[in-house]
Tab-separated table of C-alpha atoms in Angstrom:
chain	number	residue	atom	x	y	z
A	1	MET	CA	244.541	47.058	204.292
A	2	THR	CA	244.093	49.976	201.868
A	3	SER	CA	241.812	52.913	202.441
A	4	THR	CA	238.944	53.395	200.000
A	5	GLN	CA	235.848	55.476	199.590
A	6	PRO	CA	232.865	54.243	201.770
A	7	VAL	CA	230.397	51.936	199.950
A	8	ARG	CA	226.929	53.366	199.965
A	9	ALA	CA	224.246	51.045	201.246
A	10	GLY	CA	220.710	51.110	199.981
A	11	ARG	CA	218.249	52.995	202.021
A	12	THR	CA	216.483	50.069	203.603
A	13	ALA	CA	219.742	48.126	204.167
A	14	ALA	CA	221.196	51.187	205.905
A	15	MET	CA	218.096	51.504	208.092
A	16	VAL	CA	218.387	47.847	209.190
A	17	MET	CA	222.090	48.260	210.092
A	18	LEU	CA	221.312	51.476	212.001
A	19	LEU	CA	218.477	49.895	213.904
A	20	GLY	CA	220.503	46.670	214.641
A	21	GLY	CA	223.180	48.645	216.398
A	22	ASP	CA	225.853	46.492	218.073
A	23	GLN	CA	224.134	43.257	217.081
A	24	VAL	CA	225.036	43.807	213.339
A	25	ALA	CA	228.691	42.841	213.666
A	26	VAL	CA	230.505	40.920	216.429
A	27	THR	CA	234.140	40.646	215.244
A	28	PRO	CA	236.762	43.312	214.460
A	29	GLU	CA	236.579	42.422	210.875
A	30	GLY	CA	232.885	42.673	210.740
A	31	ARG	CA	232.826	46.004	212.559
A	32	ALA	CA	235.414	47.258	210.135
A	33	LEU	CA	233.143	46.398	207.218
A	34	ILE	CA	230.231	48.291	208.821
A	35	ALA	CA	232.527	51.167	209.429
A	36	ARG	CA	233.366	51.426	205.723
A	37	LEU	CA	229.626	51.722	204.788
A	38	GLU	CA	227.892	54.915	204.083
A	39	LEU	CA	224.680	54.714	206.000
A	40	SER	CA	223.486	58.219	206.098
A	41	CYS	CA	220.701	57.523	203.561
A	42	GLY	CA	219.030	55.208	206.213
A	43	ILE	CA	218.977	57.774	209.048
A	44	GLU	CA	215.635	59.350	208.114
A	45	LEU	CA	214.101	55.836	207.631
A	46	ALA	CA	215.483	54.704	210.904
A	47	HIS	CA	214.078	57.729	212.784
A	48	ARG	CA	210.675	57.120	211.182
A	49	ALA	CA	210.731	53.419	211.953
A	50	THR	CA	211.595	54.086	215.551
A	51	ARG	CA	208.946	56.735	215.882
A	52	ASP	CA	206.193	54.851	214.254
A	53	THR	CA	206.979	51.175	214.911
A	54	PRO	CA	209.264	51.122	217.934
A	55	ALA	CA	209.376	47.265	217.913
A	56	ALA	CA	211.310	47.299	214.678
A	57	ALA	CA	214.735	47.794	216.195
A	58	GLN	CA	214.107	45.004	218.834
A	59	ARG	CA	213.062	42.451	216.057
A	60	ILE	CA	216.227	43.113	214.093
A	61	ARG	CA	218.403	42.749	217.062
A	62	LEU	CA	216.625	39.623	218.074
A	63	ARG	CA	216.853	38.016	214.716
A	64	LYS	CA	220.521	38.515	214.525
A	65	ALA	CA	221.233	37.327	217.958
A	66	CYS	CA	219.136	34.168	217.350
A	67	ILE	CA	220.862	33.433	214.136
A	68	ARG	CA	224.231	33.640	215.706
A	69	THR	CA	223.099	31.563	218.727
A	70	TRP	CA	221.774	28.763	216.534
A	71	MET	CA	224.865	28.801	214.371
A	72	ASP	CA	226.901	28.372	217.494
A	73	GLU	CA	224.797	25.513	218.796
A	74	LEU	CA	224.991	23.724	215.394
A	75	ALA	CA	228.715	24.166	215.389
A	76	ARG	CA	229.036	22.511	218.833
A	77	ARG	CA	226.651	19.788	217.864
A	78	ASP	CA	228.188	18.894	214.518
A	79	PRO	CA	231.049	21.163	213.337
A	80	ASN	CA	230.824	19.738	209.744
A	81	ILE	CA	227.500	21.524	209.217
A	82	THR	CA	228.965	24.992	209.846
A	83	LEU	CA	232.097	24.451	207.756
A	84	GLN	CA	230.216	25.282	204.610
A	85	LEU	CA	228.020	28.413	204.928
A	86	VAL	CA	225.728	29.805	202.285
A	87	VAL	CA	224.066	33.127	202.589
A	88	PRO	CA	221.392	33.995	199.877
A	89	GLY	CA	220.737	37.634	199.606
A	90	ALA	CA	223.760	38.498	201.643
A	91	GLY	CA	223.878	42.122	200.683
A	92	LEU	CA	226.456	44.179	202.622
A	93	ALA	CA	225.917	42.388	205.969
A	94	PRO	CA	228.940	41.067	207.763
A	95	LEU	CA	227.486	37.678	208.778
A	96	ALA	CA	229.736	35.471	206.766
A	97	LEU	CA	232.821	37.598	207.545
A	98	ASP	CA	232.034	37.457	211.258
A	99	TRP	CA	231.466	33.667	211.163
A	100	CYS	CA	234.645	32.845	209.103
A	101	ALA	CA	236.662	35.150	211.323
A	102	MET	CA	235.614	33.087	214.370
A	103	HIS	CA	235.921	29.703	212.594
A	104	PRO	CA	239.274	29.328	210.752
A	105	HIS	CA	238.028	26.216	208.816
A	106	CYS	CA	234.769	27.556	207.477
A	107	HIS	CA	234.244	28.579	203.804
A	108	ALA	CA	231.352	30.837	202.947
A	109	ILE	CA	229.482	31.646	199.742
A	110	GLU	CA	227.396	34.808	199.543
A	111	LEU	CA	224.835	35.026	196.910
A	112	ASP	CA	223.226	38.371	195.622
A	113	TYR	CA	222.496	40.275	192.400
A	114	GLU	CA	223.859	43.735	193.217
A	115	GLN	CA	226.856	45.326	195.049
A	116	VAL	CA	228.563	42.019	194.918
A	117	ASP	CA	231.851	43.518	193.672
A	118	ALA	CA	231.692	46.179	196.234
A	119	LYS	CA	231.212	43.428	198.891
A	120	ARG	CA	234.024	41.577	197.688
A	121	ALA	CA	236.264	44.657	197.860
A	122	LEU	CA	235.101	45.417	201.424
A	123	ILE	CA	235.935	41.915	202.714
A	124	ASP	CA	239.290	42.209	201.071
A	125	GLN	CA	239.868	45.489	202.845
A	126	CYS	CA	238.582	44.466	206.200
A	127	ALA	CA	240.157	40.906	206.449
A	128	PRO	CA	243.644	39.382	206.119
A	129	ALA	CA	244.038	37.310	202.907
A	130	ALA	CA	243.849	34.009	204.847
A	131	LEU	CA	240.335	34.887	206.035
A	132	SER	CA	239.195	36.916	202.885
A	133	LYS	CA	239.906	33.988	200.501
A	134	ARG	CA	237.587	31.696	202.388
A	135	ILE	CA	234.610	33.907	201.383
A	136	THR	CA	233.305	33.839	197.864
A	137	CYS	CA	230.849	36.508	196.590
A	138	ALA	CA	228.827	35.322	193.702
A	139	THR	CA	226.416	37.329	191.546
A	140	THR	CA	223.072	35.594	190.687
A	141	ASP	CA	219.374	36.043	190.496
A	142	LEU	CA	218.166	33.915	193.377
A	143	ARG	CA	214.827	33.431	191.515
A	144	ALA	CA	216.689	31.593	188.728
A	145	ILE	CA	217.439	28.252	190.345
A	146	ASP	CA	219.614	26.767	187.503
A	147	ALA	CA	221.682	29.889	187.561
A	148	THR	CA	222.007	29.867	191.224
A	149	ARG	CA	222.983	26.175	191.281
A	150	ASN	CA	225.732	27.007	188.587
A	151	ALA	CA	226.903	29.978	190.695
A	152	LEU	CA	227.198	27.757	193.826
A	153	VAL	CA	229.225	25.081	191.960
A	154	ALA	CA	231.446	27.670	190.456
A	155	SER	CA	231.994	29.114	193.914
A	156	GLY	CA	233.120	25.645	195.278
A	157	TRP	CA	229.928	24.372	196.792
A	158	ASN	CA	230.407	20.749	197.582
A	159	PHE	CA	227.065	18.854	197.342
A	160	ALA	CA	228.378	15.917	199.152
A	161	ARG	CA	229.123	17.870	202.294
A	162	PRO	CA	226.651	19.278	204.756
A	163	ALA	CA	226.131	23.094	204.735
A	164	LEU	CA	224.348	25.630	206.627
A	165	TRP	CA	222.232	28.112	204.728
A	166	VAL	CA	221.103	31.283	206.430
A	167	PHE	CA	218.106	33.175	205.004
A	168	GLU	CA	217.862	36.527	206.852
A	169	GLY	CA	215.515	39.077	205.429
A	170	LEU	CA	215.228	37.503	201.940
A	171	SER	CA	211.837	35.792	202.576
A	172	TYR	CA	210.139	39.287	202.654
A	173	TYR	CA	211.112	39.975	198.971
A	174	ILE	CA	210.573	36.785	197.014
A	175	SER	CA	207.510	34.708	196.503
A	176	SER	CA	206.787	31.429	198.522
A	177	ASP	CA	207.349	29.369	195.462
A	178	GLU	CA	210.742	31.083	194.832
A	179	LEU	CA	211.740	30.500	198.517
A	180	ALA	CA	210.703	26.828	198.481
A	181	ALA	CA	212.717	26.312	195.300
A	182	LEU	CA	215.816	27.775	196.996
A	183	ILE	CA	215.310	25.581	199.988
A	184	ARG	CA	214.906	22.579	197.829
A	185	LEU	CA	218.243	23.596	196.238
A	186	ALA	CA	219.838	23.688	199.569
A	187	PHE	CA	218.562	20.237	200.475
A	188	SER	CA	219.443	18.751	197.089
A	189	GLY	CA	222.949	17.782	198.491
A	190	SER	CA	223.846	16.305	201.803
A	191	SER	CA	220.997	15.126	203.979
A	192	GLU	CA	222.665	16.772	206.934
A	193	THR	CA	222.191	20.265	205.512
A	194	LYS	CA	220.398	22.839	207.725
A	195	VAL	CA	218.501	25.950	206.808
A	196	ILE	CA	218.053	28.954	209.214
A	197	LEU	CA	215.002	30.983	207.991
A	198	GLU	CA	213.813	34.329	209.203
A	199	PHE	CA	210.328	35.224	207.960
A	200	SER	CA	207.022	36.876	208.569
A	201	GLY	CA	204.182	34.571	209.440
A	202	PRO	CA	200.429	35.261	208.709
A	203	ARG	CA	198.933	38.170	210.573
A	204	HIS	CA	195.594	36.739	211.478
A	205	SER	CA	196.711	35.452	214.783
A	206	LEU	CA	198.308	38.698	215.996
A	207	SER	CA	196.871	41.023	218.506
A	208	PRO	CA	195.168	44.078	217.039
A	209	ALA	CA	198.002	46.335	217.987
A	210	ALA	CA	200.754	44.032	216.676
A	211	ARG	CA	198.848	43.427	213.449
A	212	ALA	CA	198.576	47.277	212.852
A	213	ASP	CA	202.258	47.694	213.727
A	214	THR	CA	203.263	44.863	211.391
A	215	GLU	CA	201.153	46.091	208.454
A	216	ALA	CA	202.356	49.755	208.808
A	217	TYR	CA	206.089	48.666	209.089
A	218	HIS	CA	205.933	46.246	206.205
A	219	GLN	CA	204.033	48.693	203.935
A	220	PHE	CA	206.528	51.424	204.922
A	221	ILE	CA	209.499	49.222	203.843
A	222	ALA	CA	207.632	48.027	200.674
A	223	GLU	CA	206.955	51.636	199.806
A	224	GLN	CA	210.738	52.259	199.535
A	225	LEU	CA	210.979	49.455	197.122
A	226	GLY	CA	208.094	50.342	194.829
A	227	ARG	CA	205.799	47.490	196.328
A	228	ASN	CA	202.563	47.445	198.084
A	229	ASP	CA	203.500	44.960	200.940
A	230	LEU	CA	206.101	42.433	201.881
A	231	GLU	CA	205.707	38.701	201.519
A	232	VAL	CA	204.076	36.611	204.238
A	233	THR	CA	205.169	32.936	204.701
A	234	ASP	CA	202.926	30.037	205.754
A	235	ILE	CA	205.714	27.941	207.205
A	236	ASP	CA	203.797	24.682	207.157
A	237	ALA	CA	202.977	25.024	203.402
A	238	LEU	CA	206.508	26.067	202.827
A	239	ALA	CA	207.847	22.974	204.542
A	240	ARG	CA	205.576	20.759	202.425
A	241	SER	CA	206.653	22.489	199.162
A	242	ALA	CA	210.347	22.425	200.095
A	243	HIS	CA	210.320	18.928	201.417
A	244	ALA	CA	211.585	20.212	204.761
A	245	GLN	CA	210.940	19.366	208.378
A	246	ILE	CA	210.847	22.071	211.026
A	247	GLU	CA	213.169	21.350	213.855
A	248	ARG	CA	212.634	24.573	215.733
A	249	LEU	CA	210.172	27.444	215.313
A	250	VAL	CA	210.319	30.517	217.668
A	251	ASP	CA	208.779	33.900	217.916
A	252	PRO	CA	210.313	37.150	219.412
A	253	SER	CA	209.043	36.497	222.913
A	254	MET	CA	210.679	33.138	223.019
A	255	ILE	CA	214.031	34.579	221.736
A	256	GLU	CA	213.960	37.238	224.422
A	257	GLU	CA	213.308	34.686	227.091
A	258	ALA	CA	216.006	32.331	225.825
A	259	LEU	CA	218.625	34.875	225.294
A	260	ALA	CA	217.811	37.050	228.294
A	261	PHE	CA	217.004	40.187	226.255
A	262	PRO	CA	214.901	42.937	227.764
A	263	ARG	CA	211.289	41.936	227.427
A	264	PHE	CA	209.407	43.774	224.655
A	265	PHE	CA	207.282	40.851	223.425
A	266	LEU	CA	205.332	38.857	225.884
A	267	ALA	CA	203.432	36.346	223.600
A	268	ALA	CA	203.525	34.902	220.017
A	269	GLY	CA	200.698	37.271	219.028
A	270	ASP	CA	202.846	40.357	219.681
A	271	SER	CA	204.941	39.997	216.421
A	272	ALA	CA	204.678	38.259	213.064
A	273	MET	CA	208.427	37.639	212.894
A	274	ARG	CA	209.465	34.077	213.222
A	275	MET	CA	212.661	32.063	213.137
A	276	ALA	CA	212.805	28.469	211.979
A	277	LEU	CA	215.466	25.822	211.707
A	278	LEU	CA	214.754	23.441	208.799
A	279	ALA	CA	216.209	20.147	207.787
A	280	PRO	CA	215.418	17.732	204.885
A	281	ALA	CA	212.080	16.017	205.492
A	282	GLN	CA	212.157	12.289	206.420
A	283	ILE	CA	208.706	12.040	204.885
A	284	PRO	CA	207.335	14.530	202.135
A	285	SER	CA	204.196	15.460	204.094
A	286	GLN	CA	205.821	16.327	207.442
A	287	THR	CA	204.611	19.531	208.888
A	288	HIS	CA	204.546	21.541	212.197
A	289	THR	CA	201.676	23.044	214.049
A	290	GLN	CA	202.242	25.855	216.370
């Protein structure tokens, strides 16, 4: 492995990694990748988030732990599903690198529109060739479905084989229609494909304190990106549009209980964050009611 200058993460990405702490990477290769990132630009944002919305760090840790737990469970249930991993909006996060490091037969495709070459170089520096070559980093605008499909095919995506798609963070930055189109693309191949989706649900059912916290945090993040707010996802409407069925739907309080985390959230109304496990719908109109 050769030395290189650190890769500078964007302000919000750096903040998320700082808040996520030891939940961000779980293998030596993944931790090596994080160590090569310049995260100083996120320090001020992380301090402000911790001060103003103390639940933010816990949500990030919970979503990462939940994703890994579900991936492990899916791999035990049917290893074929997790042999082909697709991560839209992968950014500089080490999810695919961690997973492929722990699963020597898995191939992963990361999709994003910026810092893709830098991510490719980081993976090459942090992993042996036998591992690095199993991860493809492709540049695409995820809002352009035909281009994204072409990028997947060029990266070796096998439509006939089941795949696991992991959407972490992406749903906050693209419209519901764009998100549904990506999930339809995921399900356009094998009927055994699964999608893990992290998203923000509607705020009307939250407690007053949680609603104020959510609005403040989302608007704080949106401000860094020149937006007014982050996207909210109606999971039932999304499932109908994406022709998906919801196999699991959990909130942070449920994740804390299931994974024995310190309790920060006591009920569904304490946070808008949700995690869903989606599969292709058996009937187009199938929905889920919380």
